[in-house]
């Protein structure tokens, strides 16, 4: 790990939050939960932006969703997960923490669950599911994002491969990395959004929907 990242992770008492009890399970089972500094960044954005209605695509074990809910008791998070093992783990975890009552799990493939949230309006959408599908999720769900709302996308630098695709050997990974590259360019050029791409951990994009759009 990068020296500076390591220093900052060690610096902060925030990383002894009670939800950190979920991190060992995720690590042992290769569940790709969000990295600590990216999480801190998003929680700070929630405070600055005063986001109250958040949509998450990719729940996994409910770790990031509960962390977002922990910022403020007025926050509600709707979160979509397609994998049955993850759904089960998420339900158990949501039942074990008070923040769990602010989190609404939607079980299904995010490409097919639009109707579960179509009557809602969101202040923030966090896209953290299948990386090749980020653009699909963006196009499907951003009609529900209010003007001035944020879209945050995790893993936009995917394992340092997005900036250096030549080192990728696996054909499948290469395909996925190409899709991320295309998505980043598409998002950067999107006329309705101003986007900031950050080189923290696995890369984070923060897009804001224009007030006039
Ligand atoms: N946001 C979580 C980590 C999510 S990992 C955290 O930081 O704590 C990505 C998850 O997205 C996996 O659990 C995977 O099953 C789920 N996923 C991938 N594609 C999906 C899709 N099309 N619809 C719903 N969930 C999906
Ligand atoms: Mg992620």
GROMACS .gro file of C-alpha atoms and ligand atoms in nm:
model
  240
    1UNK     CA    1   0.000   0.000   0.000
    2UNK     CA    2   0.099   0.358  -0.067
    3UNK     CA    3   0.291   0.521   0.224
    4UNK     CA    4   0.064   0.824   0.245
    5UNK     CA    5  -0.252   0.614   0.241
    6UNK     CA    6  -0.111   0.396   0.514
    7UNK     CA    7  -0.022   0.700   0.726
    8UNK     CA    8  -0.372   0.850   0.687
    9UNK     CA    9  -0.548   0.524   0.765
   10UNK     CA   10  -0.344   0.490   1.084
   11UNK     CA   11  -0.395   0.855   1.177
   12UNK     CA   12  -0.769   0.843   1.207
   13UNK     CA   13  -0.965   0.720   1.508
   14UNK     CA   14  -1.261   0.697   1.272
   15UNK     CA   15  -1.127   0.362   1.166
   16UNK     CA   16  -1.224   0.211   1.499
   17UNK     CA   17  -1.595   0.267   1.424
   18UNK     CA   18  -1.817  -0.020   1.546
   19UNK     CA   19  -1.898  -0.115   1.186
   20UNK     CA   20  -1.532  -0.204   1.138
   21UNK     CA   21  -1.622  -0.535   1.303
   22UNK     CA   22  -1.758  -0.629   0.959
   23UNK     CA   23  -1.425  -0.579   0.779
   24UNK     CA   24  -1.257  -0.913   0.874
   25UNK     CA   25  -1.549  -1.115   0.735
   26UNK     CA   26  -1.529  -0.918   0.410
   27UNK     CA   27  -1.154  -0.968   0.384
   28UNK     CA   28  -1.168  -1.340   0.458
   29UNK     CA   29  -1.442  -1.392   0.202
   30UNK     CA   30  -1.302  -1.161  -0.068
   31UNK     CA   31  -1.599  -0.927  -0.051
   32UNK     CA   32  -1.475  -0.601  -0.207
   33UNK     CA   33  -1.608  -0.349   0.047
   34UNK     CA   34  -1.504   0.012   0.004
   35UNK     CA   35  -1.156   0.122   0.109
   36UNK     CA   36  -1.133   0.335   0.427
   37UNK     CA   37  -1.019   0.669   0.280
   38UNK     CA   38  -1.275   0.653  -0.001
   39UNK     CA   39  -1.540   0.583   0.261
   40UNK     CA   40  -1.426   0.883   0.468
   41UNK     CA   41  -1.447   1.101   0.157
   42UNK     CA   42  -1.804   0.991   0.080
   43UNK     CA   43  -1.917   1.036   0.442
   44UNK     CA   44  -1.770   1.387   0.440
   45UNK     CA   45  -1.957   1.460   0.114
   46UNK     CA   46  -2.279   1.339   0.277
   47UNK     CA   47  -2.218   1.591   0.560
   48UNK     CA   48  -2.131   1.881   0.328
   49UNK     CA   49  -2.407   1.807   0.081
   50UNK     CA   50  -2.655   1.711   0.355
   51UNK     CA   51  -2.771   1.411   0.153
   52UNK     CA   52  -3.070   1.241   0.315
   53UNK     CA   53  -3.201   1.001   0.049
   54UNK     CA   54  -2.924   0.780  -0.084
   55UNK     CA   55  -2.942   0.502  -0.343
   56UNK     CA   56  -2.665   0.242  -0.346
   57UNK     CA   57  -2.611  -0.013  -0.623
   58UNK     CA   58  -2.413  -0.306  -0.481
   59UNK     CA   59  -2.488  -0.375  -0.114
   60UNK     CA   60  -2.259  -0.672  -0.051
   61UNK     CA   61  -2.279  -0.720   0.328
   62UNK     CA   62  -2.434  -0.380   0.405
   63UNK     CA   63  -2.107  -0.226   0.521
   64UNK     CA   64  -2.102   0.096   0.315
   65UNK     CA   65  -2.481   0.142   0.339
   66UNK     CA   66  -2.470   0.135   0.720
   67UNK     CA   67  -2.166   0.360   0.729
   68UNK     CA   68  -2.358   0.618   0.521
   69UNK     CA   69  -2.660   0.582   0.752
   70UNK     CA   70  -2.433   0.633   1.056
   71UNK     CA   71  -2.358   0.993   0.948
   72UNK     CA   72  -2.702   1.114   1.059
   73UNK     CA   73  -3.018   0.949   1.186
   74UNK     CA   74  -3.229   1.132   0.923
   75UNK     CA   75  -3.051   0.950   0.642
   76UNK     CA   76  -3.220   0.666   0.455
   77UNK     CA   77  -3.032   0.437   0.221
   78UNK     CA   78  -3.197   0.218  -0.044
   79UNK     CA   79  -2.953  -0.046  -0.158
   80UNK     CA   80  -2.973  -0.309  -0.433
   81UNK     CA   81  -2.804  -0.652  -0.425
   82UNK     CA   82  -2.846  -0.946  -0.664
   83UNK     CA   83  -2.636  -1.218  -0.498
   84UNK     CA   84  -2.825  -1.442  -0.255
   85UNK     CA   85  -2.531  -1.507  -0.025
   86UNK     CA   86  -2.470  -1.134   0.004
   87UNK     CA   87  -2.840  -1.063   0.059
   88UNK     CA   88  -2.842  -1.307   0.348
   89UNK     CA   89  -2.526  -1.161   0.504
   90UNK     CA   90  -2.661  -0.808   0.458
   91UNK     CA   91  -2.991  -0.893   0.628
   92UNK     CA   92  -2.810  -1.041   0.926
   93UNK     CA   93  -2.583  -0.740   0.956
   94UNK     CA   94  -2.867  -0.487   0.917
   95UNK     CA   95  -3.049  -0.661   1.202
   96UNK     CA   96  -2.742  -0.635   1.427
   97UNK     CA   97  -2.684  -0.258   1.415
   98UNK     CA   98  -2.920   0.030   1.491
   99UNK     CA   99  -2.823   0.194   1.157
  100UNK     CA  100  -2.978  -0.109   0.989
  101UNK     CA  101  -3.326   0.039   1.040
  102UNK     CA  102  -3.229   0.328   0.808
  103UNK     CA  103  -3.125   0.088   0.531
  104UNK     CA  104  -3.375  -0.064   0.286
  105UNK     CA  105  -3.247  -0.369   0.103
  106UNK     CA  106  -3.381  -0.434  -0.246
  107UNK     CA  107  -3.316  -0.791  -0.355
  108UNK     CA  108  -3.257  -0.829  -0.726
  109UNK     CA  109  -3.046  -0.737  -1.024
  110UNK     CA  110  -3.016  -0.358  -1.041
  111UNK     CA  111  -3.090  -0.372  -1.413
  112UNK     CA  112  -3.439  -0.497  -1.320
  113UNK     CA  113  -3.528  -0.324  -0.993
  114UNK     CA  114  -3.601   0.031  -1.112
  115UNK     CA  115  -3.968  -0.007  -1.017
  116UNK     CA  116  -3.877  -0.065  -0.652
  117UNK     CA  117  -3.751   0.294  -0.625
  118UNK     CA  118  -3.916   0.481  -0.913
  119UNK     CA  119  -4.138   0.689  -0.682
  120UNK     CA  120  -3.841   0.817  -0.483
  121UNK     CA  121  -3.608   1.110  -0.540
  122UNK     CA  122  -3.243   1.083  -0.436
  123UNK     CA  123  -2.981   1.333  -0.322
  124UNK     CA  124  -2.698   1.089  -0.387
  125UNK     CA  125  -2.646   0.771  -0.590
  126UNK     CA  126  -2.350   0.546  -0.513
  127UNK     CA  127  -2.259   0.306  -0.793
  128UNK     CA  128  -2.050   0.012  -0.667
  129UNK     CA  129  -2.168  -0.307  -0.842
  130UNK     CA  130  -2.049  -0.486  -1.157
  131UNK     CA  131  -1.785  -0.250  -1.294
  132UNK     CA  132  -1.862  -0.313  -1.661
  133UNK     CA  133  -2.220  -0.198  -1.600
  134UNK     CA  134  -2.161   0.136  -1.427
  135UNK     CA  135  -2.285   0.334  -1.728
  136UNK     CA  136  -2.604   0.125  -1.750
  137UNK     CA  137  -2.677   0.186  -1.383
  138UNK     CA  138  -2.600   0.555  -1.423
  139UNK     CA  139  -2.840   0.591  -1.718
  140UNK     CA  140  -3.114   0.388  -1.552
  141UNK     CA  141  -3.117   0.552  -1.208
  142UNK     CA  142  -3.005   0.914  -1.253
  143UNK     CA  143  -3.353   1.026  -1.369
  144UNK     CA  144  -3.436   0.984  -0.997
  145UNK     CA  145  -3.150   1.212  -0.888
  146UNK     CA  146  -3.249   1.568  -0.795
  147UNK     CA  147  -3.080   1.868  -0.953
  148UNK     CA  148  -2.765   1.938  -0.758
  149UNK     CA  149  -2.752   1.571  -0.658
  150UNK     CA  150  -2.434   1.365  -0.654
  151UNK     CA  151  -2.338   1.044  -0.829
  152UNK     CA  152  -2.039   0.870  -0.677
  153UNK     CA  153  -1.871   0.584  -0.858
  154UNK     CA  154  -1.618   0.356  -0.689
  155UNK     CA  155  -1.327   0.170  -0.854
  156UNK     CA  156  -1.286   0.402  -1.153
  157UNK     CA  157  -0.910   0.328  -1.152
  158UNK     CA  158  -0.963  -0.047  -1.094
  159UNK     CA  159  -0.641  -0.195  -0.950
  160UNK     CA  160  -0.422   0.059  -1.139
  161UNK     CA  161  -0.528  -0.114  -1.462
  162UNK     CA  162  -0.743   0.166  -1.604
  163UNK     CA  163  -0.439   0.393  -1.643
  164UNK     CA  164  -0.221   0.107  -1.771
  165UNK     CA  165  -0.423  -0.157  -1.953
  166UNK     CA  166  -0.111  -0.304  -2.117
  167UNK     CA  167  -0.022  -0.494  -1.801
  168UNK     CA  168  -0.354  -0.681  -1.799
  169UNK     CA  169  -0.319  -1.042  -1.919
  170UNK     CA  170  -0.666  -1.184  -1.869
  171UNK     CA  171  -0.901  -1.123  -2.161
  172UNK     CA  172  -1.203  -1.083  -1.927
  173UNK     CA  173  -1.032  -0.829  -1.706
  174UNK     CA  174  -0.915  -0.640  -2.014
  175UNK     CA  175  -1.274  -0.619  -2.143
  176UNK     CA  176  -1.390  -0.486  -1.809
  177UNK     CA  177  -1.109  -0.232  -1.786
  178UNK     CA  178  -1.192  -0.109  -2.138
  179UNK     CA  179  -1.552  -0.058  -2.028
  180UNK     CA  180  -1.438   0.144  -1.726
  181UNK     CA  181  -1.217   0.359  -1.952
  182UNK     CA  182  -1.513   0.419  -2.184
  183UNK     CA  183  -1.738   0.501  -1.891
  184UNK     CA  184  -1.490   0.750  -1.742
  185UNK     CA  185  -1.460   0.931  -2.077
  186UNK     CA  186  -1.835   0.928  -2.127
  187UNK     CA  187  -1.895   1.067  -1.778
  188UNK     CA  188  -1.624   1.330  -1.816
  189UNK     CA  189  -1.792   1.449  -2.140
  190UNK     CA  190  -2.149   1.431  -2.004
  191UNK     CA  191  -2.309   1.773  -2.061
  192UNK     CA  192  -2.539   1.751  -1.756
  193UNK     CA  193  -2.271   1.670  -1.498
  194UNK     CA  194  -1.953   1.823  -1.361
  195UNK     CA  195  -1.726   1.537  -1.258
  196UNK     CA  196  -1.423   1.517  -1.037
  197UNK     CA  197  -1.206   1.203  -1.071
  198UNK     CA  198  -0.999   1.126  -0.762
  199UNK     CA  199  -0.691   0.910  -0.724
  200UNK     CA  200  -0.769   0.778  -0.378
  201UNK     CA  201  -0.733   0.405  -0.326
  202UNK     CA  202  -0.918   0.232  -0.614
  203UNK     CA  203  -1.034   0.564  -0.763
  204UNK     CA  204  -1.352   0.760  -0.700
  205UNK     CA  205  -1.562   0.975  -0.935
  206UNK     CA  206  -1.784   1.249  -0.791
  207UNK     CA  207  -2.035   1.387  -1.041
  208UNK     CA  208  -2.277   1.668  -0.966
  209UNK     CA  209  -2.598   1.711  -1.164
  210UNK     CA  210  -2.616   2.064  -1.300
  211UNK     CA  211  -2.873   2.298  -1.141
  212UNK     CA  212  -3.005   2.399  -1.482
  213UNK     CA  213  -3.044   2.046  -1.615
  214LIG     N1  214  -2.087  -0.123  -0.157
  214LIG     C1  215  -2.033  -0.236  -0.084
  214LIG     C2  216  -1.952  -0.329  -0.171
  214LIG     C3  217  -2.024  -0.379  -0.293
  214LIG     S1  218  -1.933  -0.507  -0.375
  214LIG     C4  219  -1.942  -0.183   0.028
  214LIG     O1  220  -1.857  -0.099  -0.004
  214LIG     O2  221  -1.958  -0.221   0.143
  214LIG     C5  222  -2.027  -0.521  -0.522
  214LIG     C6  223  -2.161  -0.593  -0.503
  214LIG     O3  224  -2.241  -0.563  -0.617
  214LIG     C7  225  -2.150  -0.745  -0.495
  214LIG     O4  226  -2.208  -0.790  -0.376
  214LIG     C8  227  -2.228  -0.794  -0.617
  214LIG     O5  228  -2.303  -0.911  -0.592
  214LIG     C9  229  -2.321  -0.677  -0.644
  214LIG     N2  230  -2.367  -0.665  -0.782
  214LIG    C10  231  -2.293  -0.677  -0.895
  214LIG     N3  232  -2.371  -0.657  -1.003
  214LIG    C11  233  -2.496  -0.631  -0.958
  214LIG    C12  234  -2.619  -0.603  -1.022
  214LIG     N4  235  -2.630  -0.600  -1.155
  214LIG     N5  236  -2.728  -0.579  -0.944
  214LIG    C13  237  -2.718  -0.584  -0.809
  214LIG     N6  238  -2.604  -0.611  -0.743
  214LIG    C14  239  -2.495  -0.634  -0.817
  215LIG    MG1  240  -1.605  -0.072  -0.462
   0.00000   0.00000   0.00000
